Every structure is written in C-alpha cells, then in structure tokens.
Tab-separated table of C-alpha atoms in Angstrom:
chain	number	residue	atom	x	y	z
A	1	UNK	CA	10.923	-3.324	-9.006
A	2	UNK	CA	9.171	-1.222	-6.352
A	3	UNK	CA	6.743	-4.072	-5.728
A	4	UNK	CA	9.605	-6.551	-5.198
A	5	UNK	CA	11.193	-4.327	-2.558
A	6	UNK	CA	7.829	-3.964	-0.862
A	7	UNK	CA	7.286	-7.733	-0.961
A	8	UNK	CA	10.733	-8.336	0.579
A	9	UNK	CA	9.956	-5.925	3.414
A	10	UNK	CA	6.543	-7.480	4.066
A	11	UNK	CA	7.891	-11.035	4.081
A	12	UNK	CA	10.714	-10.027	6.429
A	13	UNK	CA	8.279	-8.271	8.764
A	14	UNK	CA	5.853	-11.187	8.903
A	15	UNK	CA	8.614	-13.750	9.443
A	16	UNK	CA	10.179	-11.620	12.190
A	17	UNK	CA	6.867	-11.394	14.050
A	18	UNK	CA	6.278	-15.128	13.610
A	19	UNK	CA	9.735	-15.886	15.005
A	20	UNK	CA	9.162	-13.567	17.985
A	21	UNK	CA	5.900	-15.417	18.697
A	22	UNK	CA	7.561	-18.859	18.327
A	23	UNK	CA	5.220	-19.755	15.462
A	24	UNK	CA	5.479	-23.157	13.866
A	25	UNK	CA	3.065	-22.203	11.106
A	26	UNK	CA	1.619	-19.066	9.541
A	27	UNK	CA	-1.869	-19.696	8.205
A	28	UNK	CA	-2.872	-16.245	7.037
A	29	UNK	CA	-1.645	-12.676	6.705
A	30	UNK	CA	-3.353	-9.540	5.483
A	31	UNK	CA	-1.456	-6.701	3.861
A	32	UNK	CA	-3.111	-3.317	3.359
A	33	UNK	CA	-1.892	-1.038	0.596
A	34	UNK	CA	-2.760	2.623	0.378
A	35	UNK	CA	-4.044	3.556	-3.066
A	36	UNK	CA	-1.564	6.446	-3.217
A	37	UNK	CA	1.216	3.869	-3.572
A	38	UNK	CA	-0.419	2.589	-6.795
A	39	UNK	CA	0.938	-0.908	-6.288
A	40	UNK	CA	0.624	-3.390	-9.156
A	41	UNK	CA	-1.132	-6.266	-7.397
A	42	UNK	CA	-0.100	-8.872	-9.986
A	43	UNK	CA	3.586	-8.047	-9.594
A	44	UNK	CA	3.337	-7.894	-5.793
A	45	UNK	CA	1.474	-11.223	-5.636
A	46	UNK	CA	4.080	-12.901	-7.845
A	47	UNK	CA	6.920	-11.465	-5.765
A	48	UNK	CA	5.290	-12.663	-2.533
A	49	UNK	CA	4.827	-16.144	-3.971
A	50	UNK	CA	8.478	-16.335	-5.012
A	51	UNK	CA	9.880	-14.814	-1.817
A	52	UNK	CA	7.896	-17.064	0.522
A	53	UNK	CA	9.137	-20.334	-0.989
A	54	UNK	CA	10.791	-22.453	1.681
A	55	UNK	CA	9.528	-20.270	4.543
A	56	UNK	CA	6.712	-20.479	7.084
A	57	UNK	CA	4.755	-18.228	4.708
A	58	UNK	CA	4.913	-20.575	1.725
A	59	UNK	CA	1.479	-22.114	2.301
A	60	UNK	CA	-0.126	-19.171	4.070
A	61	UNK	CA	-3.081	-17.341	2.590
A	62	UNK	CA	-1.719	-13.830	1.993
A	63	UNK	CA	-4.525	-11.367	1.401
A	64	UNK	CA	-3.887	-8.038	-0.276
A	65	UNK	CA	-6.353	-5.208	0.207
A	66	UNK	CA	-6.218	-1.714	-1.205
A	67	UNK	CA	-7.353	1.186	0.957
A	68	UNK	CA	-8.584	4.385	-0.665
A	69	UNK	CA	-6.333	7.368	-0.024
A	70	UNK	CA	-8.131	10.307	1.549
A	71	UNK	CA	-7.052	13.929	1.613
A	72	UNK	CA	-8.147	16.914	3.699
A	73	UNK	CA	-7.540	20.471	2.570
A	74	UNK	CA	-5.855	22.609	5.222
A	75	UNK	CA	-7.238	25.779	3.644
A	76	UNK	CA	-10.963	24.971	3.440
A	77	UNK	CA	-11.375	21.634	5.249
A	78	UNK	CA	-12.768	19.796	2.209
A	79	UNK	CA	-12.129	16.032	2.115
A	80	UNK	CA	-11.753	13.966	-1.058
A	81	UNK	CA	-10.333	10.687	-2.378
A	82	UNK	CA	-7.281	9.942	-4.480
A	83	UNK	CA	-9.518	8.349	-7.128
A	84	UNK	CA	-11.204	11.734	-7.577
A	85	UNK	CA	-7.850	13.477	-8.157
A	86	UNK	CA	-5.841	11.286	-10.514
A	87	UNK	CA	-7.348	9.602	-13.530
A	88	UNK	CA	-6.059	6.150	-14.579
A	89	UNK	CA	-4.723	7.477	-17.904
A	90	UNK	CA	-2.621	10.222	-16.274
A	91	UNK	CA	0.619	8.268	-16.513
A	92	UNK	CA	3.052	11.067	-15.618
A	93	UNK	CA	1.370	11.836	-12.293
A	94	UNK	CA	0.743	8.202	-11.478
A	95	UNK	CA	4.300	7.097	-12.189
A	96	UNK	CA	5.842	9.902	-10.153
A	97	UNK	CA	3.611	9.275	-7.126
A	98	UNK	CA	4.089	5.509	-7.370
A	99	UNK	CA	7.761	5.926	-6.452
A	100	UNK	CA	7.543	9.096	-4.330
A	101	UNK	CA	4.075	9.463	-2.779
A	102	UNK	CA	4.990	12.862	-1.307
A	103	UNK	CA	4.902	14.214	-4.865
A	104	UNK	CA	1.129	14.190	-4.492
A	105	UNK	CA	1.480	17.781	-3.304
A	106	UNK	CA	3.028	18.759	-6.646
A	107	UNK	CA	0.237	17.213	-8.723
A	108	UNK	CA	-2.945	17.326	-6.664
A	109	UNK	CA	-5.016	20.348	-5.638
A	110	UNK	CA	-8.117	20.625	-3.510
A	111	UNK	CA	-11.050	20.200	-5.888
A	112	UNK	CA	-13.051	22.785	-3.935
A	113	UNK	CA	-10.627	25.698	-3.463
A	114	UNK	CA	-7.582	24.753	-5.559
A	115	UNK	CA	-5.102	24.786	-2.666
A	116	UNK	CA	-2.075	22.459	-2.790
A	117	UNK	CA	-1.978	22.516	1.034
A	118	UNK	CA	-3.600	19.282	2.179
A	119	UNK	CA	-2.906	16.393	4.483
A	120	UNK	CA	-3.154	12.705	3.720
A	121	UNK	CA	-5.604	11.352	6.290
A	122	UNK	CA	-5.834	7.730	5.143
A	123	UNK	CA	-4.666	5.175	2.645
A	124	UNK	CA	-0.988	5.974	2.636
A	125	UNK	CA	1.783	3.400	2.722
A	126	UNK	CA	1.652	-0.333	3.154
A	127	UNK	CA	1.301	-2.323	6.357
A	128	UNK	CA	0.643	-5.773	7.712
A	129	UNK	CA	-2.809	-5.643	9.227
A	130	UNK	CA	-2.702	-9.077	10.855
A	131	UNK	CA	-0.956	-12.433	10.952
A	132	UNK	CA	-2.548	-15.724	12.021
A	133	UNK	CA	-0.048	-18.210	13.420
A	134	UNK	CA	0.058	-21.593	15.113
A	135	UNK	CA	2.541	-22.602	17.780
C-alpha cells in the first residue's frame, strides 16, 4: 500500500504543476526514487497507470528511476552505498526501512569503523525530477 500512497502523491504533484502552468497536455514526467525507500517498481507502475486514467497524465510517458542511497559516517568520514549495507535477503531490515527510512540508523553501521552515526547524503525519498508539458 505504501506504493499506492506514493503514486497518489506523485500524480497530485504533477497535475498541480501542470495546472499552474496552464498545460493542455503532459507528455513526459520523470520520478526519482531513493533506493532507501525500497519501492516495488511493479506496484508503483501499476498504481500510476490506474491513478492517471482520465487525467492529463493518462498518455504521458512516466519514467521511474532509482537513485542509489549514499551514507557518510560522521565519526570517520567514510562514504558507502545502501547496496553495500543491506542484502536483498535481509527481509526484517528491508521491510522496516521500506516504511520508516529513518530506521536505517537502527540497522546500518559504518562498514569502516562500526559507528551508527552517519548522514544520508543522497538517494533518500522520492521526487519529481521533471515534467514536460504542452500549452
């Protein structure tokens, strides 16, 4: 259900921007998804298809792109990727962080020094990168 809520928010955002720009047509939109969110692309794509029916987005090419999540240790300065921290078969960690990404601090440690004190420097959240419209 997380993906449906995300799809609703993205569709609403894109349609709001299109309305503000007096668009008569939306030809393309690109949505970026931070890997930390662990979004199921198939579910999100289906939700977008269903939620755009009867809107300016119905025939638009909606591109989804995942961005690697990057961390930086506050203790030693080491930088690493989410893919290096959580293995695909680690369901407990993955499921928890899927719904509450801030739980990353409970499950992930710096691979160099073991500190849980790190910042997320990229690939967090979901955002509309661009929208192509016609007036």
